[in-house]
Amino acid sequence: MTNRKDFAVAINDVKNTLQFLDETGCRGFDCSKKSLEIVKNWGNKKTSSPETLEKIRIDLGDCRRCKLSNDRNNIVFGAGNSMARLVFAGEGPGSEEDKRGEPFVGAAGKLLTKIIEAMKLTREQVYICNIIKCRPPGNRNPLPDEINACLPFLKRQIKAIKPNFICALGTFAAQTLLNTKIPISKLRGRFHDYMGIKVLPTYHPAYLLRNPIKKRDVWEDMKKLMKEMGINQ
Ligand code: URA
């Protein structure tokens, strides 16, 4: 430690680590010899294992952290390339997704597949997930406590995948990731930042099914994303 600036950086690192632990559900640890040894070895390459989607899925388990678990059939964790450059984040599973345990496999999912393919990509090349992993009854909007219970896992997924781009589909995905209440109509079509990742909000495919005229706006947004990703149009 050489000066005040280094000290401030170190304090900030500790703060970020504690915040990350809090978000992942850690509520403290004991001071046993074993625990202290683990803490001492944090950041040591030989002992710290990298975050993986498999590990996150195991930690999620048969999640009962919020009331949505009472009515769900399947947790919809996310699907696709674990090293994707581009992540699509939607709102939450619908009935088809709940039945199959896969994201975006219903009517809105079919439209999302078309959008992905129009971008000269495949579903296998990208990663697809949602802000919440269980279907709200009757497809109602997710409630703040449900989002808060689920969000730490999505944040870990994003951290594990390390994408360069996130396409936030619809109000809930955009407002949650960007921690804002600005309407999607104002957020869409330009890049925002989430932890150094470029986030492009656009309208949700389910909204497009109800308002086909907005497809034109989404295609304009996707062209911007393709350009930024270096995909020839
Ligand atoms: N809508 C979403 O937001 N996500 C899905 O997985 C399906 C529909």
PDB file of C-alpha atoms and ligand atoms in Angstrom:
ATOM      1  CA  MET A   1       0.000   0.000   0.000  1.00  0.00           C
ATOM      2  CA  THR A   2       1.714   3.196  -1.091  1.00  0.00           C
ATOM      3  CA  ASN A   3      -0.764   6.026  -0.885  1.00  0.00           C
ATOM      4  CA  ARG A   4      -4.317   7.122  -0.218  1.00  0.00           C
ATOM      5  CA  LYS A   5      -5.412   6.338  -3.787  1.00  0.00           C
ATOM      6  CA  ASP A   6      -4.272   2.691  -3.496  1.00  0.00           C
ATOM      7  CA  PHE A   7      -6.068   2.469  -0.183  1.00  0.00           C
ATOM      8  CA  ALA A   8      -9.290   3.845  -1.705  1.00  0.00           C
ATOM      9  CA  VAL A   9      -9.021   1.316  -4.569  1.00  0.00           C
ATOM     10  CA  ALA A  10      -8.524  -1.536  -2.080  1.00  0.00           C
ATOM     11  CA  ILE A  11     -11.538  -0.414  -0.031  1.00  0.00           C
ATOM     12  CA  ASN A  12     -13.627  -0.238  -3.184  1.00  0.00           C
ATOM     13  CA  ASP A  13     -12.549  -3.790  -4.152  1.00  0.00           C
ATOM     14  CA  VAL A  14     -13.606  -5.060  -0.730  1.00  0.00           C
ATOM     15  CA  LYS A  15     -16.940  -3.222  -1.069  1.00  0.00           C
ATOM     16  CA  ASN A  16     -17.556  -4.752  -4.525  1.00  0.00           C
ATOM     17  CA  THR A  17     -16.653  -8.231  -3.279  1.00  0.00           C
ATOM     18  CA  LEU A  18     -19.022  -7.945  -0.300  1.00  0.00           C
ATOM     19  CA  GLN A  19     -21.773  -6.647  -2.584  1.00  0.00           C
ATOM     20  CA  PHE A  20     -21.198  -9.549  -4.991  1.00  0.00           C
ATOM     21  CA  LEU A  21     -21.336 -12.061  -2.113  1.00  0.00           C
ATOM     22  CA  ASP A  22     -24.528 -10.437  -0.841  1.00  0.00           C
ATOM     23  CA  GLU A  23     -26.112 -10.644  -4.296  1.00  0.00           C
ATOM     24  CA  THR A  24     -25.196 -14.327  -4.570  1.00  0.00           C
ATOM     25  CA  GLY A  25     -27.035 -15.053  -1.312  1.00  0.00           C
ATOM     26  CA  CYS A  26     -24.026 -15.196   1.035  1.00  0.00           C
ATOM     27  CA  ARG A  27     -25.079 -14.070   4.496  1.00  0.00           C
ATOM     28  CA  GLY A  28     -21.678 -14.342   6.145  1.00  0.00           C
ATOM     29  CA  PHE A  29     -19.276 -17.144   6.959  1.00  0.00           C
ATOM     30  CA  ASP A  30     -17.888 -18.643  10.115  1.00  0.00           C
ATOM     31  CA  CYS A  31     -14.326 -18.084  11.291  1.00  0.00           C
ATOM     32  CA  SER A  32     -13.322 -21.746  11.308  1.00  0.00           C
ATOM     33  CA  LYS A  33      -9.794 -22.632  10.204  1.00  0.00           C
ATOM     34  CA  LYS A  34     -11.198 -24.036   6.940  1.00  0.00           C
ATOM     35  CA  SER A  35     -13.190 -20.864   6.135  1.00  0.00           C
ATOM     36  CA  LEU A  36     -10.264 -18.596   6.919  1.00  0.00           C
ATOM     37  CA  GLU A  37      -8.051 -20.704   4.631  1.00  0.00           C
ATOM     38  CA  ILE A  38     -10.599 -20.309   1.793  1.00  0.00           C
ATOM     39  CA  VAL A  39     -10.749 -16.528   2.341  1.00  0.00           C
ATOM     40  CA  LYS A  40      -6.952 -16.326   2.425  1.00  0.00           C
ATOM     41  CA  ASN A  41      -6.800 -18.058  -0.957  1.00  0.00           C
ATOM     42  CA  TRP A  42      -9.323 -15.816  -2.731  1.00  0.00           C
ATOM     43  CA  GLY A  43      -7.833 -14.642  -5.972  1.00  0.00           C
ATOM     44  CA  ASN A  44      -5.156 -17.318  -5.881  1.00  0.00           C
ATOM     45  CA  LYS A  45      -5.281 -18.866  -9.372  1.00  0.00           C
ATOM     46  CA  LYS A  46      -4.429 -22.368  -8.135  1.00  0.00           C
ATOM     47  CA  THR A  47      -7.381 -22.571  -5.751  1.00  0.00           C
ATOM     48  CA  SER A  48     -10.112 -20.301  -7.106  1.00  0.00           C
ATOM     49  CA  SER A  49     -12.280 -22.096  -9.641  1.00  0.00           C
ATOM     50  CA  PRO A  50     -13.856 -19.995 -12.415  1.00  0.00           C
ATOM     51  CA  GLU A  51     -17.571 -19.304 -12.368  1.00  0.00           C
ATOM     52  CA  THR A  52     -19.445 -21.598 -14.747  1.00  0.00           C
ATOM     53  CA  LEU A  53     -23.060 -21.873 -15.817  1.00  0.00           C
ATOM     54  CA  GLU A  54     -23.089 -25.424 -14.452  1.00  0.00           C
ATOM     55  CA  LYS A  55     -22.028 -24.213 -11.014  1.00  0.00           C
ATOM     56  CA  ILE A  56     -24.650 -21.446 -11.045  1.00  0.00           C
ATOM     57  CA  ARG A  57     -27.352 -23.948 -12.040  1.00  0.00           C
ATOM     58  CA  ILE A  58     -26.333 -26.205  -9.145  1.00  0.00           C
ATOM     59  CA  ASP A  59     -26.437 -23.268  -6.711  1.00  0.00           C
ATOM     60  CA  LEU A  60     -29.905 -22.345  -7.976  1.00  0.00           C
ATOM     61  CA  GLY A  61     -31.053 -25.899  -7.218  1.00  0.00           C
ATOM     62  CA  ASP A  62     -34.785 -26.493  -6.814  1.00  0.00           C
ATOM     63  CA  CYS A  63     -35.133 -22.778  -6.090  1.00  0.00           C
ATOM     64  CA  ARG A  64     -37.732 -21.752  -3.487  1.00  0.00           C
ATOM     65  CA  ARG A  65     -36.444 -18.203  -2.990  1.00  0.00           C
ATOM     66  CA  CYS A  66     -39.727 -16.603  -4.092  1.00  0.00           C
ATOM     67  CA  LYS A  67     -43.401 -17.490  -4.361  1.00  0.00           C
ATOM     68  CA  LEU A  68     -43.221 -18.128  -8.116  1.00  0.00           C
ATOM     69  CA  SER A  69     -41.788 -21.541  -7.234  1.00  0.00           C
ATOM     70  CA  ASN A  70     -45.233 -22.580  -5.925  1.00  0.00           C
ATOM     71  CA  ASP A  71     -46.847 -22.622  -9.384  1.00  0.00           C
ATOM     72  CA  ARG A  72     -44.015 -23.314 -11.786  1.00  0.00           C
ATOM     73  CA  ASN A  73     -43.516 -26.591 -13.595  1.00  0.00           C
ATOM     74  CA  ASN A  74     -39.900 -25.971 -14.606  1.00  0.00           C
ATOM     75  CA  ILE A  75     -37.165 -23.472 -13.856  1.00  0.00           C
ATOM     76  CA  VAL A  76     -36.115 -21.811 -17.110  1.00  0.00           C
ATOM     77  CA  PHE A  77     -32.434 -21.239 -16.490  1.00  0.00           C
ATOM     78  CA  GLY A  78     -31.271 -20.105 -19.942  1.00  0.00           C
ATOM     79  CA  ALA A  79     -29.943 -21.795 -23.060  1.00  0.00           C
ATOM     80  CA  GLY A  80     -27.318 -21.389 -25.731  1.00  0.00           C
ATOM     81  CA  ASN A  81     -23.626 -20.777 -26.067  1.00  0.00           C
ATOM     82  CA  SER A  82     -21.832 -20.435 -22.728  1.00  0.00           C
ATOM     83  CA  MET A  83     -19.224 -18.254 -24.466  1.00  0.00           C
ATOM     84  CA  ALA A  84     -21.657 -16.181 -26.525  1.00  0.00           C
ATOM     85  CA  ARG A  85     -20.706 -12.677 -27.649  1.00  0.00           C
ATOM     86  CA  LEU A  86     -24.379 -11.774 -27.544  1.00  0.00           C
ATOM     87  CA  VAL A  87     -26.932 -12.488 -24.819  1.00  0.00           C
ATOM     88  CA  PHE A  88     -30.664 -11.941 -25.321  1.00  0.00           C
ATOM     89  CA  ALA A  89     -32.438 -11.242 -22.037  1.00  0.00           C
ATOM     90  CA  GLY A  90     -36.225 -11.383 -21.908  1.00  0.00           C
ATOM     91  CA  GLU A  91     -38.729 -10.917 -19.111  1.00  0.00           C
ATOM     92  CA  GLY A  92     -39.775 -14.319 -17.828  1.00  0.00           C
ATOM     93  CA  PRO A  93     -41.018 -17.698 -19.004  1.00  0.00           C
ATOM     94  CA  GLY A  94     -44.482 -18.062 -20.525  1.00  0.00           C
ATOM     95  CA  SER A  95     -46.584 -21.210 -20.421  1.00  0.00           C
ATOM     96  CA  GLU A  96     -44.705 -23.053 -23.189  1.00  0.00           C
ATOM     97  CA  GLU A  97     -41.338 -22.191 -21.634  1.00  0.00           C
ATOM     98  CA  ASP A  98     -42.623 -23.315 -18.219  1.00  0.00           C
ATOM     99  CA  LYS A  99     -43.732 -26.633 -19.743  1.00  0.00           C
ATOM    100  CA  ARG A 100     -40.422 -27.259 -21.503  1.00  0.00           C
ATOM    101  CA  GLY A 101     -37.893 -25.561 -19.225  1.00  0.00           C
ATOM    102  CA  GLU A 102     -36.446 -23.677 -22.222  1.00  0.00           C
ATOM    103  CA  PRO A 103     -36.488 -19.930 -22.879  1.00  0.00           C
ATOM    104  CA  PHE A 104     -38.375 -18.393 -25.793  1.00  0.00           C
ATOM    105  CA  VAL A 105     -39.889 -21.537 -27.300  1.00  0.00           C
ATOM    106  CA  GLY A 106     -43.496 -20.269 -27.621  1.00  0.00           C
ATOM    107  CA  ALA A 107     -44.943 -17.820 -30.143  1.00  0.00           C
ATOM    108  CA  ALA A 108     -42.696 -14.935 -29.029  1.00  0.00           C
ATOM    109  CA  GLY A 109     -39.755 -17.331 -29.139  1.00  0.00           C
ATOM    110  CA  LYS A 110     -40.478 -18.222 -32.762  1.00  0.00           C
ATOM    111  CA  LEU A 111     -40.337 -14.533 -33.613  1.00  0.00           C
ATOM    112  CA  LEU A 112     -37.099 -14.153 -31.627  1.00  0.00           C
ATOM    113  CA  THR A 113     -35.598 -17.034 -33.622  1.00  0.00           C
ATOM    114  CA  LYS A 114     -36.526 -15.212 -36.857  1.00  0.00           C
ATOM    115  CA  ILE A 115     -34.887 -12.019 -35.555  1.00  0.00           C
ATOM    116  CA  ILE A 116     -31.714 -13.915 -34.595  1.00  0.00           C
ATOM    117  CA  GLU A 117     -31.578 -15.589 -38.003  1.00  0.00           C
ATOM    118  CA  ALA A 118     -32.184 -12.281 -39.798  1.00  0.00           C
ATOM    119  CA  MET A 119     -29.062 -11.088 -37.964  1.00  0.00           C
ATOM    120  CA  LYS A 120     -27.175 -13.967 -39.637  1.00  0.00           C
ATOM    121  CA  LEU A 121     -26.803 -15.741 -36.312  1.00  0.00           C
ATOM    122  CA  THR A 122     -28.269 -18.929 -34.845  1.00  0.00           C
ATOM    123  CA  ARG A 123     -29.833 -19.634 -31.460  1.00  0.00           C
ATOM    124  CA  GLU A 124     -26.863 -21.913 -30.772  1.00  0.00           C
ATOM    125  CA  GLN A 125     -24.424 -19.030 -31.227  1.00  0.00           C
ATOM    126  CA  VAL A 126     -26.107 -16.721 -28.731  1.00  0.00           C
ATOM    127  CA  TYR A 127     -27.299 -17.167 -25.151  1.00  0.00           C
ATOM    128  CA  ILE A 128     -30.985 -16.658 -24.322  1.00  0.00           C
ATOM    129  CA  CYS A 129     -32.293 -16.041 -20.820  1.00  0.00           C
ATOM    130  CA  ASN A 130     -34.740 -14.025 -18.789  1.00  0.00           C
ATOM    131  CA  ILE A 131     -34.800 -11.631 -15.845  1.00  0.00           C
ATOM    132  CA  ILE A 132     -36.808 -14.192 -13.856  1.00  0.00           C
ATOM    133  CA  LYS A 133     -36.602 -17.963 -14.203  1.00  0.00           C
ATOM    134  CA  CYS A 134     -40.114 -19.017 -13.192  1.00  0.00           C
ATOM    135  CA  ARG A 135     -43.428 -18.233 -14.854  1.00  0.00           C
ATOM    136  CA  PRO A 136     -45.608 -15.695 -13.060  1.00  0.00           C
ATOM    137  CA  PRO A 137     -49.187 -17.058 -12.766  1.00  0.00           C
ATOM    138  CA  GLY A 138     -51.324 -15.947 -15.705  1.00  0.00           C
ATOM    139  CA  ASN A 139     -48.248 -14.296 -17.241  1.00  0.00           C
ATOM    140  CA  ARG A 140     -48.599 -11.278 -14.960  1.00  0.00           C
ATOM    141  CA  ASN A 141     -45.681  -8.863 -14.657  1.00  0.00           C
ATOM    142  CA  PRO A 142     -42.865  -9.932 -12.330  1.00  0.00           C
ATOM    143  CA  LEU A 143     -42.949  -8.234  -8.909  1.00  0.00           C
ATOM    144  CA  PRO A 144     -39.933  -6.459  -7.395  1.00  0.00           C
ATOM    145  CA  ASP A 145     -39.336  -9.162  -4.736  1.00  0.00           C
ATOM    146  CA  GLU A 146     -39.387 -11.847  -7.448  1.00  0.00           C
ATOM    147  CA  ILE A 147     -36.920  -9.912  -9.599  1.00  0.00           C
ATOM    148  CA  ASN A 148     -34.661  -9.307  -6.590  1.00  0.00           C
ATOM    149  CA  ALA A 149     -34.638 -12.989  -5.664  1.00  0.00           C
ATOM    150  CA  CYS A 150     -33.682 -14.042  -9.189  1.00  0.00           C
ATOM    151  CA  LEU A 151     -31.377 -11.267 -10.325  1.00  0.00           C
ATOM    152  CA  PRO A 152     -28.195 -12.414  -8.526  1.00  0.00           C
ATOM    153  CA  PHE A 153     -28.269 -15.590 -10.614  1.00  0.00           C
ATOM    154  CA  LEU A 154     -28.679 -13.720 -13.896  1.00  0.00           C
ATOM    155  CA  LYS A 155     -25.814 -11.426 -12.906  1.00  0.00           C
ATOM    156  CA  ARG A 156     -23.640 -14.465 -12.237  1.00  0.00           C
ATOM    157  CA  GLN A 157     -24.648 -15.968 -15.610  1.00  0.00           C
ATOM    158  CA  ILE A 158     -23.638 -12.787 -17.382  1.00  0.00           C
ATOM    159  CA  LYS A 159     -20.369 -12.702 -15.455  1.00  0.00           C
ATOM    160  CA  ALA A 160     -19.660 -16.326 -16.437  1.00  0.00           C
ATOM    161  CA  ILE A 161     -20.511 -15.857 -20.134  1.00  0.00           C
ATOM    162  CA  LYS A 162     -18.708 -12.498 -20.402  1.00  0.00           C
ATOM    163  CA  PRO A 163     -20.640 -11.374 -23.504  1.00  0.00           C
ATOM    164  CA  ASN A 164     -19.703  -8.203 -25.351  1.00  0.00           C
ATOM    165  CA  PHE A 165     -23.344  -7.369 -26.016  1.00  0.00           C
ATOM    166  CA  ILE A 166     -26.715  -7.806 -24.338  1.00  0.00           C
ATOM    167  CA  CYS A 167     -29.959  -7.260 -26.193  1.00  0.00           C
ATOM    168  CA  ALA A 168     -32.530  -6.416 -23.525  1.00  0.00           C
ATOM    169  CA  LEU A 169     -35.967  -7.469 -24.748  1.00  0.00           C
ATOM    170  CA  GLY A 170     -38.721  -5.264 -23.425  1.00  0.00           C
ATOM    171  CA  THR A 171     -39.368  -3.044 -20.456  1.00  0.00           C
ATOM    172  CA  PHE A 172     -38.485  -5.400 -17.614  1.00  0.00           C
ATOM    173  CA  ALA A 173     -35.196  -6.603 -19.036  1.00  0.00           C
ATOM    174  CA  ALA A 174     -34.065  -3.106 -19.994  1.00  0.00           C
ATOM    175  CA  GLN A 175     -35.182  -1.361 -16.814  1.00  0.00           C
ATOM    176  CA  THR A 176     -33.818  -4.089 -14.542  1.00  0.00           C
ATOM    177  CA  LEU A 177     -30.392  -4.366 -16.174  1.00  0.00           C
ATOM    178  CA  LEU A 178     -29.997  -0.612 -16.479  1.00  0.00           C
ATOM    179  CA  ASN A 179     -31.518   0.085 -13.063  1.00  0.00           C
ATOM    180  CA  THR A 180     -33.837   2.753 -14.405  1.00  0.00           C
ATOM    181  CA  LYS A 181     -37.527   3.533 -14.774  1.00  0.00           C
ATOM    182  CA  ILE A 182     -37.131   5.213 -18.177  1.00  0.00           C
ATOM    183  CA  PRO A 183     -39.687   3.727 -20.629  1.00  0.00           C
ATOM    184  CA  ILE A 184     -38.512   1.225 -23.218  1.00  0.00           C
ATOM    185  CA  SER A 185     -39.587   3.582 -26.011  1.00  0.00           C
ATOM    186  CA  LYS A 186     -36.902   6.017 -24.781  1.00  0.00           C
ATOM    187  CA  LEU A 187     -34.237   3.421 -23.968  1.00  0.00           C
ATOM    188  CA  ARG A 188     -34.405   1.427 -27.201  1.00  0.00           C
ATOM    189  CA  GLY A 189     -32.240   1.915 -30.219  1.00  0.00           C
ATOM    190  CA  ARG A 190     -29.042   3.076 -28.500  1.00  0.00           C
ATOM    191  CA  PHE A 191     -26.292   1.441 -26.520  1.00  0.00           C
ATOM    192  CA  HIS A 192     -26.126   1.621 -22.732  1.00  0.00           C
ATOM    193  CA  ASP A 193     -23.598   0.179 -20.330  1.00  0.00           C
ATOM    194  CA  TYR A 194     -23.944  -2.721 -17.913  1.00  0.00           C
ATOM    195  CA  MET A 195     -20.665  -3.600 -16.176  1.00  0.00           C
ATOM    196  CA  GLY A 196     -18.687  -2.739 -19.305  1.00  0.00           C
ATOM    197  CA  ILE A 197     -21.048  -4.694 -21.576  1.00  0.00           C
ATOM    198  CA  LYS A 198     -22.877  -2.863 -24.367  1.00  0.00           C
ATOM    199  CA  VAL A 199     -26.626  -3.166 -23.788  1.00  0.00           C
ATOM    200  CA  LEU A 200     -29.078  -2.522 -26.592  1.00  0.00           C
ATOM    201  CA  PRO A 201     -32.700  -2.406 -25.423  1.00  0.00           C
ATOM    202  CA  THR A 202     -35.429  -3.101 -27.941  1.00  0.00           C
ATOM    203  CA  TYR A 203     -39.109  -4.022 -27.938  1.00  0.00           C
ATOM    204  CA  HIS A 204     -40.078  -7.485 -26.670  1.00  0.00           C
ATOM    205  CA  PRO A 205     -41.100 -10.010 -29.381  1.00  0.00           C
ATOM    206  CA  ALA A 206     -44.451 -10.566 -27.601  1.00  0.00           C
ATOM    207  CA  TYR A 207     -45.120  -6.833 -27.964  1.00  0.00           C
ATOM    208  CA  LEU A 208     -44.277  -7.129 -31.671  1.00  0.00           C
ATOM    209  CA  LEU A 209     -46.860  -9.884 -32.044  1.00  0.00           C
ATOM    210  CA  ARG A 210     -49.471  -7.423 -30.765  1.00  0.00           C
ATOM    211  CA  ASN A 211     -47.998  -4.385 -32.575  1.00  0.00           C
ATOM    212  CA  PRO A 212     -46.457  -5.636 -35.841  1.00  0.00           C
ATOM    213  CA  ILE A 213     -45.868  -2.052 -36.978  1.00  0.00           C
ATOM    214  CA  LYS A 214     -43.056  -1.851 -34.387  1.00  0.00           C
ATOM    215  CA  LYS A 215     -41.103  -4.615 -36.157  1.00  0.00           C
ATOM    216  CA  ARG A 216     -39.527  -1.921 -38.293  1.00  0.00           C
ATOM    217  CA  ASP A 217     -38.066  -0.217 -35.186  1.00  0.00           C
ATOM    218  CA  VAL A 218     -36.697  -3.507 -33.896  1.00  0.00           C
ATOM    219  CA  TRP A 219     -35.033  -4.229 -37.227  1.00  0.00           C
ATOM    220  CA  GLU A 220     -33.399  -0.778 -37.129  1.00  0.00           C
ATOM    221  CA  ASP A 221     -32.125  -1.630 -33.616  1.00  0.00           C
ATOM    222  CA  MET A 222     -30.816  -5.022 -34.756  1.00  0.00           C
ATOM    223  CA  LYS A 223     -28.982  -3.406 -37.676  1.00  0.00           C
ATOM    224  CA  LYS A 224     -27.189  -1.144 -35.169  1.00  0.00           C
ATOM    225  CA  LEU A 225     -26.291  -4.213 -33.121  1.00  0.00           C
ATOM    226  CA  MET A 226     -25.009  -6.069 -36.188  1.00  0.00           C
ATOM    227  CA  LYS A 227     -22.874  -3.091 -37.177  1.00  0.00           C
ATOM    228  CA  GLU A 228     -21.370  -2.861 -33.691  1.00  0.00           C
ATOM    229  CA  MET A 229     -20.740  -6.632 -33.700  1.00  0.00           C
ATOM    230  CA  GLY A 230     -19.053  -6.447 -37.104  1.00  0.00           C
ATOM    231  CA  ILE A 231     -21.683  -8.553 -38.881  1.00  0.00           C
ATOM    232  CA  ASN A 232     -22.034  -7.593 -42.561  1.00  0.00           C
ATOM    233  CA  GLN A 233     -25.534  -6.577 -43.590  1.00  0.00           C
TER     234      GLN A 233
HETATM  235  N1  URA B   1     -41.262 -14.104 -22.986  1.00  0.00           N
HETATM  236  C1  URA B   1     -40.116 -13.891 -22.289  1.00  0.00           C
HETATM  237  O1  URA B   1     -39.856 -12.790 -21.834  1.00  0.00           O
HETATM  238  N2  URA B   1     -39.336 -14.926 -22.112  1.00  0.00           N
HETATM  239  C2  URA B   1     -39.560 -16.146 -22.563  1.00  0.00           C
HETATM  240  O2  URA B   1     -38.747 -17.044 -22.359  1.00  0.00           O
HETATM  241  C3  URA B   1     -40.753 -16.334 -23.303  1.00  0.00           C
HETATM  242  C4  URA B   1     -41.589 -15.298 -23.495  1.00  0.00           C
END
